[in-house]
């Protein structure tokens, strides 16, 4: 499978616990994005990386959320002290930055569905 | 701020009829407007996109139009088929590389 992959696909946790999700982008893609999608809504941007540098963070990303992409390949998203409002689908996407600065398609992964009890 | 309004939120059409989804955006710096389709329980997938220097683009049964002056863009699906049933999101890219999604339109094609 050469698409974007995410692990785990489902996570159930108790309020107050920490969780970590992993995203593996398409191998040649240098940009990686995290989005959050709640039921009946469109995905909301959280943050993105170009290679290992985190270039933009949404105001939605509270200090309980942290994302890393240490080697410019896979990325992790950690949520500390989870709250019930964190329950959502967490989507990862990747794209290839063009040298001519034109915009390229973002390919989405299957998502990690988080349920906080 | 960056915002996109999408209408209608649900759309039910008879197989073979056309479906039209309309969106309005707020950021005049927007230069890229993709449309994503999300089937139940699946990931969003790009179906067509349009850039700000083009007013219309067509791909088989799908067409998009863009009016930059009015900050409107639309998706047209002709000769709808049951497999077109899904949620469709209009999206724009403003400054930077993040995508801003509309609230989605749930399209149901009745056979």
CSV table of N, CA and C in Angstrom, one decimal, chain B:
chain,number,residue,atom,x,y,z
B,1,UNK,N,-11.4,36.7,9.1
B,1,UNK,CA,-10.7,35.4,9.1
B,1,UNK,C,-11.0,34.5,8.0
B,2,UNK,N,-10.4,33.4,7.9
B,2,UNK,CA,-10.7,32.5,6.8
B,2,UNK,C,-11.9,31.7,7.1
B,3,UNK,N,-12.9,31.7,6.2
B,3,UNK,CA,-14.1,31.0,6.4
B,3,UNK,C,-14.7,30.6,5.0
B,4,UNK,N,-15.4,29.5,5.0
B,4,UNK,CA,-16.1,29.2,3.7
B,4,UNK,C,-17.5,28.6,4.1
B,5,UNK,N,-18.5,29.2,3.5
B,5,UNK,CA,-19.9,28.7,3.7
B,5,UNK,C,-20.4,27.9,2.5
B,6,UNK,N,-21.0,26.7,2.8
B,6,UNK,CA,-21.4,25.8,1.8
B,6,UNK,C,-22.9,25.5,1.9
B,7,UNK,N,-23.5,25.5,0.8
B,7,UNK,CA,-25.0,25.2,0.7
B,7,UNK,C,-25.3,24.3,-0.5
B,8,UNK,N,-26.3,23.5,-0.4
B,8,UNK,CA,-27.1,23.2,0.8
B,8,UNK,C,-26.3,22.2,1.7
B,9,UNK,N,-26.8,21.9,2.9
B,9,UNK,CA,-26.1,20.9,3.8
B,9,UNK,C,-26.5,19.5,3.4
B,10,UNK,N,-27.7,19.4,2.8
B,10,UNK,CA,-28.2,18.1,2.3
B,10,UNK,C,-28.8,18.3,1.0
B,11,UNK,N,-28.7,17.3,0.1
B,11,UNK,CA,-29.2,17.4,-1.3
B,11,UNK,C,-29.6,16.0,-1.7
B,12,UNK,N,-30.9,15.9,-2.0
B,12,UNK,CA,-31.4,14.6,-2.5
B,12,UNK,C,-31.9,14.8,-3.9
B,13,UNK,N,-31.4,13.9,-4.8
B,13,UNK,CA,-31.7,14.1,-6.2
B,13,UNK,C,-32.1,12.7,-6.8
B,14,UNK,N,-32.8,12.7,-7.8
B,14,UNK,CA,-33.2,11.4,-8.5
B,14,UNK,C,-32.0,11.1,-9.5
B,15,UNK,N,-31.8,9.8,-9.6
B,15,UNK,CA,-30.7,9.3,-10.5
B,15,UNK,C,-30.9,9.9,-11.8
B,16,UNK,N,-29.8,10.4,-12.4
B,16,UNK,CA,-29.9,11.0,-13.7
B,16,UNK,C,-30.0,12.5,-13.7
B,17,UNK,N,-30.5,13.1,-12.6
B,17,UNK,CA,-30.6,14.5,-12.5
B,17,UNK,C,-29.3,15.2,-12.1
B,18,UNK,N,-29.3,16.5,-12.1
B,18,UNK,CA,-28.0,17.2,-11.8
B,18,UNK,C,-28.0,17.6,-10.3
B,19,UNK,N,-26.8,17.8,-9.8
B,19,UNK,CA,-26.7,18.3,-8.4
B,19,UNK,C,-25.7,19.5,-8.4
B,20,UNK,N,-26.1,20.5,-7.7
B,20,UNK,CA,-25.3,21.7,-7.6
B,20,UNK,C,-25.0,22.1,-6.2
B,21,UNK,N,-23.8,22.3,-5.9
B,21,UNK,CA,-23.4,22.8,-4.5
B,21,UNK,C,-22.6,24.1,-4.6
B,22,UNK,N,-23.0,25.0,-3.8
B,22,UNK,CA,-22.4,26.4,-3.9
B,22,UNK,C,-21.7,26.7,-2.6
B,23,UNK,N,-20.6,27.5,-2.8
B,23,UNK,CA,-19.7,27.9,-1.7
B,23,UNK,C,-19.3,29.3,-1.8
B,24,UNK,N,-19.2,30.0,-0.7
B,24,UNK,CA,-18.7,31.4,-0.6
B,24,UNK,C,-17.6,31.4,0.4
B,25,UNK,N,-16.5,32.1,0.0
B,25,UNK,CA,-15.3,32.2,0.8
B,25,UNK,C,-15.1,33.7,1.2
B,26,UNK,N,-14.2,33.8,2.2
B,26,UNK,CA,-14.0,35.2,2.7
B,26,UNK,C,-12.7,35.8,2.4
B,27,UNK,N,-11.7,34.9,2.2
B,27,UNK,CA,-10.3,35.4,2.1
B,27,UNK,C,-9.9,35.7,0.6
B,28,UNK,N,-9.7,36.9,0.2
B,28,UNK,CA,-9.5,37.3,-1.1
B,28,UNK,C,-8.1,36.8,-1.6
B,29,UNK,N,-7.3,36.3,-0.7
B,29,UNK,CA,-6.0,35.8,-1.1
B,29,UNK,C,-6.0,34.3,-1.6
B,30,UNK,N,-7.2,33.7,-1.5
B,30,UNK,CA,-7.4,32.3,-1.9
B,30,UNK,C,-7.0,32.1,-3.3
B,31,UNK,N,-6.2,31.1,-3.7
B,31,UNK,CA,-5.8,30.9,-5.0
B,31,UNK,C,-6.0,29.4,-5.5
B,32,UNK,N,-6.5,28.6,-4.7
B,32,UNK,CA,-6.7,27.2,-5.0
B,32,UNK,C,-7.9,26.7,-4.4
B,33,UNK,N,-8.8,26.0,-5.2
B,33,UNK,CA,-10.1,25.6,-4.7
B,33,UNK,C,-10.4,24.1,-5.1
B,34,UNK,N,-10.0,23.2,-4.2
B,34,UNK,CA,-10.3,21.8,-4.5
B,34,UNK,C,-11.7,21.4,-3.9
B,35,UNK,N,-12.2,20.3,-4.5
B,35,UNK,CA,-13.4,19.7,-3.9
B,35,UNK,C,-13.1,18.3,-3.5
B,36,UNK,N,-13.5,17.9,-2.3
B,36,UNK,CA,-13.2,16.6,-1.8
B,36,UNK,C,-14.5,15.8,-1.6
B,37,UNK,N,-14.5,14.5,-1.9
B,37,UNK,CA,-15.6,13.7,-1.7
B,37,UNK,C,-15.3,12.7,-0.6
B,38,UNK,N,-16.2,12.5,0.4
B,38,UNK,CA,-16.0,11.6,1.5
B,38,UNK,C,-17.1,10.6,1.6
B,39,UNK,N,-16.9,9.4,1.2
B,39,UNK,CA,-17.9,8.3,1.4
B,39,UNK,C,-17.9,7.9,2.9
B,40,UNK,N,-19.1,7.3,3.3
B,40,UNK,CA,-19.3,7.0,4.7
B,40,UNK,C,-18.1,6.1,5.2
B,41,UNK,N,-17.5,6.5,6.2
B,41,UNK,CA,-16.4,5.8,6.9
B,41,UNK,C,-15.1,5.8,6.1
B,42,UNK,N,-15.0,6.6,5.1
B,42,UNK,CA,-13.8,6.6,4.3
B,42,UNK,C,-13.1,7.9,4.4
B,43,UNK,N,-11.9,8.0,3.8
B,43,UNK,CA,-11.1,9.2,3.9
B,43,UNK,C,-11.6,10.2,2.8
B,44,UNK,N,-11.3,11.5,3.0
B,44,UNK,CA,-11.7,12.5,1.9
B,44,UNK,C,-10.8,12.2,0.7
B,45,UNK,N,-11.3,12.3,-0.5
B,45,UNK,CA,-10.5,12.2,-1.7
B,45,UNK,C,-10.8,13.3,-2.6
B,46,UNK,N,-9.8,13.8,-3.3
B,46,UNK,CA,-9.9,14.9,-4.2
B,46,UNK,C,-10.6,14.4,-5.5
B,47,UNK,N,-11.7,15.2,-5.9
B,47,UNK,CA,-12.3,14.8,-7.1
B,47,UNK,C,-12.1,15.8,-8.3
B,48,UNK,N,-11.9,17.1,-7.9
B,48,UNK,CA,-11.6,18.1,-8.9
B,48,UNK,C,-11.0,19.3,-8.2
B,49,UNK,N,-10.2,20.1,-8.9
B,49,UNK,CA,-9.8,21.4,-8.3
B,49,UNK,C,-9.7,22.5,-9.4
B,50,UNK,N,-9.7,23.7,-8.9
B,50,UNK,CA,-9.6,24.8,-9.8
B,50,UNK,C,-8.7,25.9,-9.2
B,51,UNK,N,-7.9,26.5,-10.1
B,51,UNK,CA,-7.0,27.6,-9.6
B,51,UNK,C,-7.5,28.9,-9.9
B,52,UNK,N,-7.0,30.0,-9.3
B,52,UNK,CA,-7.7,31.3,-9.4
B,52,UNK,C,-7.6,31.9,-10.7
B,53,UNK,N,-6.7,31.4,-11.6
B,53,UNK,CA,-6.6,32.0,-12.9
B,53,UNK,C,-7.6,31.4,-14.0
B,54,UNK,N,-8.4,30.5,-13.5
B,54,UNK,CA,-9.4,29.8,-14.4
B,54,UNK,C,-10.8,30.0,-13.9
B,55,UNK,N,-11.7,30.2,-14.8
B,55,UNK,CA,-13.1,30.4,-14.4
B,55,UNK,C,-14.0,29.1,-14.3
B,56,UNK,N,-13.6,28.1,-15.1
B,56,UNK,CA,-14.4,26.9,-15.2
B,56,UNK,C,-13.5,25.7,-15.5
B,57,UNK,N,-13.8,24.6,-15.0
B,57,UNK,CA,-13.1,23.4,-15.3
B,57,UNK,C,-14.0,22.2,-15.3
B,58,UNK,N,-13.8,21.3,-16.3
B,58,UNK,CA,-14.8,20.1,-16.4
B,58,UNK,C,-14.0,18.8,-16.5
B,59,UNK,N,-14.5,17.8,-15.8
B,59,UNK,CA,-13.9,16.5,-15.9
B,59,UNK,C,-15.1,15.5,-15.9
B,60,UNK,N,-15.4,15.0,-17.1
B,60,UNK,CA,-16.5,14.1,-17.4
B,60,UNK,C,-17.8,14.7,-16.8
B,61,UNK,N,-18.4,14.0,-15.8
B,61,UNK,CA,-19.7,14.5,-15.3
B,61,UNK,C,-19.6,15.6,-14.2
B,62,UNK,N,-18.4,16.0,-13.9
B,62,UNK,CA,-18.2,17.0,-12.9
B,62,UNK,C,-17.6,18.3,-13.4
B,63,UNK,N,-18.1,19.4,-13.0
B,63,UNK,CA,-17.6,20.7,-13.4
B,63,UNK,C,-17.6,21.6,-12.2
B,64,UNK,N,-16.6,22.5,-12.2
B,64,UNK,CA,-16.5,23.5,-11.2
B,64,UNK,C,-16.4,24.9,-11.8
B,65,UNK,N,-17.0,25.9,-11.2
B,65,UNK,CA,-16.9,27.3,-11.7
B,65,UNK,C,-16.4,28.1,-10.5
B,66,UNK,N,-15.7,29.2,-10.9
B,66,UNK,CA,-15.1,30.1,-9.9
B,66,UNK,C,-15.4,31.5,-10.3
B,67,UNK,N,-15.9,32.3,-9.4
B,67,UNK,CA,-16.1,33.7,-9.6
B,67,UNK,C,-15.4,34.4,-8.5
B,68,UNK,N,-14.1,34.9,-8.8
B,68,UNK,CA,-13.3,35.5,-7.8
B,68,UNK,C,-13.8,36.8,-7.4
B,69,UNK,N,-14.4,37.5,-8.2
B,69,UNK,CA,-15.0,38.8,-7.8
B,69,UNK,C,-16.0,38.7,-6.7
B,70,UNK,N,-16.9,37.8,-7.0
B,70,UNK,CA,-18.0,37.5,-6.0
B,70,UNK,C,-17.6,36.6,-4.9
B,71,UNK,N,-16.4,36.0,-5.0
B,71,UNK,CA,-15.9,35.0,-4.0
B,71,UNK,C,-16.9,33.8,-3.9
B,72,UNK,N,-17.3,33.3,-5.1
B,72,UNK,CA,-18.2,32.1,-5.1
B,72,UNK,C,-17.5,31.1,-5.9
B,73,UNK,N,-17.7,29.8,-5.5
B,73,UNK,CA,-17.4,28.7,-6.4
B,73,UNK,C,-18.4,27.6,-6.2
B,74,UNK,N,-18.6,26.8,-7.3
B,74,UNK,CA,-19.7,25.8,-7.3
B,74,UNK,C,-19.2,24.5,-7.9
B,75,UNK,N,-19.9,23.5,-7.5
B,75,UNK,CA,-19.6,22.1,-8.1
B,75,UNK,C,-20.9,21.7,-8.7
B,76,UNK,N,-20.8,21.2,-10.0
B,76,UNK,CA,-21.9,20.7,-10.7
B,76,UNK,C,-21.7,19.2,-11.1
B,77,UNK,N,-22.6,18.4,-10.7
B,77,UNK,CA,-22.5,16.9,-11.1
B,77,UNK,C,-23.7,16.7,-12.0
B,78,UNK,N,-23.5,16.2,-13.2
B,78,UNK,CA,-24.5,15.9,-14.1
B,78,UNK,C,-24.7,14.4,-14.2
B,79,UNK,N,-25.9,14.0,-14.6
B,79,UNK,CA,-26.3,12.6,-14.8
B,79,UNK,C,-25.9,11.8,-13.6
B,80,UNK,N,-26.4,12.2,-12.4
B,80,UNK,CA,-26.0,11.6,-11.2
B,80,UNK,C,-26.3,10.1,-11.1
B,81,UNK,N,-25.4,9.4,-10.4
B,81,UNK,CA,-25.5,7.9,-10.3
B,81,UNK,C,-25.5,7.6,-8.8
B,82,UNK,N,-26.0,6.4,-8.4
B,82,UNK,CA,-26.0,6.1,-7.0
B,82,UNK,C,-24.6,6.2,-6.3
B,83,UNK,N,-23.5,5.9,-7.1
B,83,UNK,CA,-22.2,6.0,-6.5
B,83,UNK,C,-21.7,7.4,-6.2
B,84,UNK,N,-22.5,8.4,-6.7
B,84,UNK,CA,-22.2,9.8,-6.3
B,84,UNK,C,-22.7,10.1,-4.9
B,85,UNK,N,-23.4,9.3,-4.3
B,85,UNK,CA,-23.9,9.5,-2.9
B,85,UNK,C,-22.7,9.6,-2.0
B,86,UNK,N,-22.6,10.7,-1.3
B,86,UNK,CA,-21.4,10.9,-0.4
B,86,UNK,C,-21.6,12.3,0.2
B,87,UNK,N,-20.6,12.7,1.0
B,87,UNK,CA,-20.5,14.1,1.5
B,87,UNK,C,-19.4,14.8,0.6
B,88,UNK,N,-19.8,15.9,0.1
B,88,UNK,CA,-18.8,16.7,-0.7
B,88,UNK,C,-18.4,18.0,0.1
B,89,UNK,N,-17.2,18.3,0.1
B,89,UNK,CA,-16.6,19.4,0.8
B,89,UNK,C,-16.0,20.4,-0.2
B,90,UNK,N,-16.4,21.7,-0.2
B,90,UNK,CA,-15.7,22.7,-0.9
B,90,UNK,C,-14.5,23.1,0.0
B,91,UNK,N,-13.4,23.5,-0.6
B,91,UNK,CA,-12.2,23.8,0.2
B,91,UNK,C,-11.5,25.0,-0.5
B,92,UNK,N,-10.8,25.8,0.3
B,92,UNK,CA,-9.9,26.7,-0.3
B,92,UNK,C,-8.6,26.7,0.5
B,93,UNK,N,-7.6,27.1,-0.3
B,93,UNK,CA,-6.3,27.3,0.3
B,93,UNK,C,-6.0,28.8,0.3
B,94,UNK,N,-5.8,29.3,1.5
B,94,UNK,CA,-5.4,30.7,1.6
B,94,UNK,C,-3.9,30.8,1.8
B,95,UNK,N,-3.4,31.8,2.5
B,95,UNK,CA,-2.0,32.0,2.7
B,95,UNK,C,-1.5,30.8,3.4
B,96,UNK,N,-0.2,30.4,3.1
B,96,UNK,CA,0.3,29.2,3.7
B,96,UNK,C,-0.2,28.0,3.0
B,97,UNK,N,-0.2,26.9,3.6
B,97,UNK,CA,-0.6,25.6,2.9
B,97,UNK,C,-1.7,24.9,3.5
B,98,UNK,N,-2.4,25.5,4.5
B,98,UNK,CA,-3.5,24.7,5.1
B,98,UNK,C,-4.7,24.9,4.2
B,99,UNK,N,-5.6,23.9,4.3
B,99,UNK,CA,-6.8,23.9,3.6
B,99,UNK,C,-7.9,24.2,4.6
B,100,UNK,N,-8.9,25.0,4.2
B,100,UNK,CA,-10.1,25.3,5.0
B,100,UNK,C,-11.3,24.7,4.3
B,101,UNK,N,-11.9,23.8,5.0
B,101,UNK,CA,-13.1,23.0,4.5
B,101,UNK,C,-14.4,23.7,4.8
B,102,UNK,N,-15.3,23.6,3.9
B,102,UNK,CA,-16.7,23.9,4.2
B,102,UNK,C,-17.3,22.9,5.1
B,103,UNK,N,-18.6,23.1,5.5
B,103,UNK,CA,-19.3,22.2,6.4
B,103,UNK,C,-19.8,20.9,5.7
B,104,UNK,N,-19.7,20.9,4.4
B,104,UNK,CA,-20.1,19.6,3.7
B,104,UNK,C,-21.5,19.6,3.2
B,105,UNK,N,-21.7,18.9,2.1
B,105,UNK,CA,-23.1,18.7,1.6
B,105,UNK,C,-23.3,17.2,1.5
B,106,UNK,N,-24.3,16.7,2.1
B,106,UNK,CA,-24.6,15.3,2.0
B,106,UNK,C,-25.5,15.0,0.8
B,107,UNK,N,-25.0,14.4,-0.2
B,107,UNK,CA,-25.7,14.1,-1.4
B,107,UNK,C,-26.3,12.7,-1.4
B,108,UNK,N,-27.5,12.6,-1.7
B,108,UNK,CA,-28.2,11.3,-1.8
B,108,UNK,C,-28.8,11.2,-3.2
B,109,UNK,N,-28.3,10.2,-3.9
B,109,UNK,CA,-28.9,9.9,-5.2
B,109,UNK,C,-29.8,8.8,-5.2
B,110,UNK,N,-31.1,9.0,-5.4
B,110,UNK,CA,-32.1,8.0,-5.3
B,110,UNK,C,-32.3,7.3,-6.6
B,111,UNK,N,-32.2,5.9,-6.6
B,111,UNK,CA,-32.3,5.2,-7.9
B,111,UNK,C,-33.8,5.2,-8.4
